PDB file of C-alpha atoms in Angstrom:
ATOM      1  CA  MET A 255     -11.483 -16.315  -2.594  1.00 86.00           C
ATOM      2  CA  SER A 256      -9.509 -15.207   0.422  1.00 95.00           C
ATOM      3  CA  TYR A 257      -6.663 -12.702   0.228  1.00 98.00           C
ATOM      4  CA  VAL A 258      -3.491 -12.467   2.382  1.00 98.00           C
ATOM      5  CA  ASP A 259      -1.337  -9.423   3.225  1.00 98.00           C
ATOM      6  CA  GLY A 260       2.214 -10.711   4.136  1.00 98.00           C
ATOM      7  CA  PHE A 261       4.902  -8.681   6.076  1.00 97.00           C
ATOM      8  CA  VAL A 262       8.498  -9.160   7.100  1.00 98.00           C
ATOM      9  CA  LEU A 263      10.340  -6.831   9.412  1.00 97.00           C
ATOM     10  CA  ALA A 264      13.197  -6.409  11.764  1.00 98.00           C
ATOM     11  CA  VAL A 265      12.263  -5.530  15.400  1.00 98.00           C
ATOM     12  CA  PRO A 266      14.748  -4.643  18.052  1.00 97.00           C
ATOM     13  CA  THR A 267      14.953  -7.711  20.239  1.00 98.00           C
ATOM     14  CA  ALA A 268      14.580  -5.506  23.309  1.00 98.00           C
ATOM     15  CA  ASN A 269      11.272  -4.218  21.920  1.00 97.00           C
ATOM     16  CA  ARG A 270       9.660  -7.679  21.885  1.00 97.00           C
ATOM     17  CA  GLU A 271       6.886  -6.790  24.384  1.00 97.00           C
ATOM     18  CA  LYS A 272       6.364  -3.339  22.939  1.00 95.00           C
ATOM     19  CA  PHE A 273       5.954  -4.902  19.530  1.00 96.00           C
ATOM     20  CA  LYS A 274       3.579  -7.532  20.931  1.00 97.00           C
ATOM     21  CA  GLN A 275       1.372  -4.717  22.544  1.00 94.00           C
ATOM     22  CA  HIS A 276       1.554  -2.737  19.280  1.00 92.00           C
ATOM     23  CA  ALA A 277       0.501  -5.753  17.181  1.00 95.00           C
ATOM     24  CA  GLU A 278      -2.316  -6.701  19.570  1.00 95.00           C
ATOM     25  CA  GLU A 279      -3.700  -3.176  19.418  1.00 92.00           C
ATOM     26  CA  ALA A 280      -3.457  -3.137  15.735  1.00 93.00           C
ATOM     27  CA  ALA A 281      -5.055  -6.566  15.276  1.00 96.00           C
ATOM     28  CA  VAL A 282      -8.272  -5.200  16.961  1.00 96.00           C
ATOM     29  CA  VAL A 283      -8.435  -2.541  14.306  1.00 96.00           C
ATOM     30  CA  PHE A 284      -7.699  -4.906  11.479  1.00 96.00           C
ATOM     31  CA  LYS A 285     -10.440  -7.296  12.795  1.00 97.00           C
ATOM     32  CA  GLU A 286     -12.935  -4.395  13.048  1.00 97.00           C
ATOM     33  CA  CYS A 287     -12.022  -3.525   9.373  1.00 97.00           C
ATOM     34  CA  GLY A 288     -12.771  -6.947   8.012  1.00 98.00           C
ATOM     35  CA  ALA A 289      -9.684  -9.091   8.635  1.00 98.00           C
ATOM     36  CA  GLN A 290     -10.402 -12.739   9.518  1.00 98.00           C
ATOM     37  CA  ARG A 291      -7.033 -13.410  11.166  1.00 98.00           C
ATOM     38  CA  VAL A 292      -3.927 -11.613  12.119  1.00 98.00           C
ATOM     39  CA  ILE A 293      -0.804 -13.673  12.716  1.00 98.00           C
ATOM     40  CA  GLU A 294       2.414 -12.261  14.138  1.00 98.00           C
ATOM     41  CA  CYS A 295       5.504 -14.633  14.345  1.00 98.00           C
ATOM     42  CA  TRP A 296       8.657 -13.815  16.322  1.00 98.00           C
ATOM     43  CA  GLY A 297      11.698 -15.249  14.558  1.00 98.00           C
ATOM     44  CA  ASP A 298      13.252 -18.364  16.185  1.00 97.00           C
ATOM     45  CA  ASP A 299      15.150 -20.292  13.489  1.00 97.00           C
ATOM     46  CA  VAL A 300      15.783 -17.724  10.766  1.00 97.00           C
ATOM     47  CA  PRO A 301      19.229 -18.340   9.140  1.00 97.00           C
ATOM     48  CA  GLU A 302      21.267 -15.762   7.440  1.00 94.00           C
ATOM     49  CA  GLY A 303      21.651 -16.699   3.803  1.00 95.00           C
ATOM     50  CA  LYS A 304      24.508 -16.386   1.379  1.00 95.00           C
ATOM     51  CA  VAL A 305      22.518 -14.942  -1.513  1.00 97.00           C
ATOM     52  CA  THR A 306      19.151 -13.955   0.102  1.00 96.00           C
ATOM     53  CA  SER A 307      17.283 -14.548   3.419  1.00 97.00           C
ATOM     54  CA  PHE A 308      14.839 -12.841   5.643  1.00 97.00           C
ATOM     55  CA  PRO A 309      17.548 -11.173   7.792  1.00 98.00           C
ATOM     56  CA  MET A 310      19.189  -9.808   4.567  1.00 97.00           C
ATOM     57  CA  ALA A 311      15.896  -8.625   3.141  1.00 97.00           C
ATOM     58  CA  VAL A 312      15.164  -6.388   6.044  1.00 97.00           C
ATOM     59  CA  LYS A 313      18.829  -5.520   6.822  1.00 97.00           C
ATOM     60  CA  CYS A 314      18.483  -7.218  10.231  1.00 97.00           C
ATOM     61  CA  LYS A 315      21.023  -5.948  12.694  1.00 97.00           C
ATOM     62  CA  PRO A 316      22.592  -8.173  15.378  1.00 97.00           C
ATOM     63  CA  ASP A 317      20.277  -6.770  18.064  1.00 98.00           C
ATOM     64  CA  GLU A 318      17.163  -7.294  16.008  1.00 98.00           C
ATOM     65  CA  THR A 319      14.837 -10.224  15.395  1.00 98.00           C
ATOM     66  CA  VAL A 320      12.958 -10.983  12.157  1.00 98.00           C
ATOM     67  CA  VAL A 321       9.103 -10.899  12.484  1.00 98.00           C
ATOM     68  CA  PHE A 322       6.982 -12.668   9.812  1.00 98.00           C
ATOM     69  CA  SER A 323       3.272 -11.707   9.708  1.00 98.00           C
ATOM     70  CA  TRP A 324       0.221 -12.062   7.706  1.00 98.00           C
ATOM     71  CA  ILE A 325      -3.402 -10.997   7.657  1.00 98.00           C
ATOM     72  CA  LEU A 326      -6.196 -13.099   6.199  1.00 98.00           C
ATOM     73  CA  TRP A 327      -9.012 -11.302   4.615  1.00 98.00           C
ATOM     74  CA  PRO A 328     -12.101 -12.703   3.003  1.00 98.00           C
ATOM     75  CA  SER A 329     -11.358 -11.073  -0.299  1.00 97.00           C
ATOM     76  CA  ARG A 330      -9.243  -8.415  -2.009  1.00 97.00           C
ATOM     77  CA  GLU A 331     -12.224  -5.979  -2.000  1.00 98.00           C
ATOM     78  CA  VAL A 332     -12.675  -6.421   1.755  1.00 98.00           C
ATOM     79  CA  ARG A 333      -8.887  -5.926   2.178  1.00 97.00           C
ATOM     80  CA  ASP A 334      -8.789  -2.746   0.155  1.00 97.00           C
ATOM     81  CA  ALA A 335     -11.747  -1.163   2.104  1.00 97.00           C
ATOM     82  CA  GLY A 336     -10.333  -2.343   5.378  1.00 96.00           C
ATOM     83  CA  MET A 337      -6.897  -0.960   4.705  1.00 93.00           C
ATOM     84  CA  LYS A 338      -8.439   2.324   3.802  1.00 94.00           C
ATOM     85  CA  LYS A 339     -10.354   2.445   7.073  1.00 95.00           C
ATOM     86  CA  MET A 340      -7.391   1.230   8.980  1.00 90.00           C
ATOM     87  CA  MET A 341      -5.131   3.924   7.612  1.00 88.00           C
ATOM     88  CA  GLU A 342      -7.636   6.483   8.841  1.00 91.00           C
ATOM     89  CA  ASP A 343      -8.123   5.054  12.241  1.00 91.00           C
ATOM     90  CA  PRO A 344      -6.783   7.297  15.052  1.00 89.00           C
ATOM     91  CA  ARG A 345      -5.751   4.328  17.104  1.00 88.00           C
ATOM     92  CA  LEU A 346      -3.091   3.401  14.484  1.00 84.00           C
ATOM     93  CA  GLN A 347      -1.670   6.880  14.019  1.00 82.00           C
ATOM     94  CA  PRO A 348       1.960   7.238  14.891  1.00 77.00           C
ATOM     95  CA  ASP A 349       1.375   9.738  17.750  1.00 78.00           C
ATOM     96  CA  GLN A 350      -1.162   7.223  19.303  1.00 74.00           C
ATOM     97  CA  ASN A 351       0.521   3.944  18.548  1.00 73.00           C
ATOM     98  CA  PRO A 352       4.124   4.473  17.474  1.00 80.00           C
ATOM     99  CA  MET A 353       5.731   1.614  15.613  1.00 86.00           C
ATOM    100  CA  PRO A 354       8.544  -0.045  17.796  1.00 90.00           C
ATOM    101  CA  PHE A 355      10.600  -0.912  14.677  1.00 92.00           C
ATOM    102  CA  ASP A 356      11.962   0.824  11.641  1.00 90.00           C
ATOM    103  CA  GLY A 357       9.115   1.052   9.255  1.00 88.00           C
ATOM    104  CA  GLN A 358      11.416   1.773   6.244  1.00 92.00           C
ATOM    105  CA  ARG A 359      12.624  -1.786   6.407  1.00 94.00           C
ATOM    106  CA  LEU A 360       9.201  -3.380   6.422  1.00 95.00           C
ATOM    107  CA  ILE A 361       8.495  -5.597   3.398  1.00 97.00           C
ATOM    108  CA  PHE A 362       4.805  -6.157   2.568  1.00 96.00           C
ATOM    109  CA  GLY A 363       2.562  -7.220  -0.166  1.00 97.00           C
ATOM    110  CA  GLY A 364      -0.843  -8.659  -1.120  1.00 98.00           C
ATOM    111  CA  PHE A 365      -1.293 -12.098  -2.369  1.00 98.00           C
ATOM    112  CA  ASN A 366      -3.970 -14.249  -3.861  1.00 97.00           C
ATOM    113  CA  ILE A 367      -4.100 -17.774  -2.301  1.00 95.00           C
ATOM    114  CA  LEU A 368      -2.936 -20.434  -4.845  1.00 95.00           C
ATOM    115  CA  VAL A 369      -2.963 -23.474  -2.612  1.00 94.00           C
ATOM    116  CA  ASP A 370      -4.793 -23.963   0.690  1.00 92.00           C
ATOM    117  CA  VAL A 371      -4.673 -27.486   2.005  1.00 93.00           C
TER     118      VAL A 371
END
């Protein structure tokens, strides 16, 4: 069964193109490591909540945009092996491909697919 890694983060709006380039370069590595798809979505209609919301979850500042992303893997096993390879890949090291956002406010997790229609 397929496996999904999901991510929510806040990116400085001025860094949109830097983020896109960073994501495209990282996607090449993820695909080489076994990912089937890498999806990066730039927030367009992401309301602030009263109790909880995407902006609140990542402490989004007024000059930032929420990004919602996911990576589709063929299985958890492929994901685990792929993430290990990805973390060791020199193309994704901070000195080679610095993150154009605050990684401390990145939310991520791995998910089993429950419904896929």
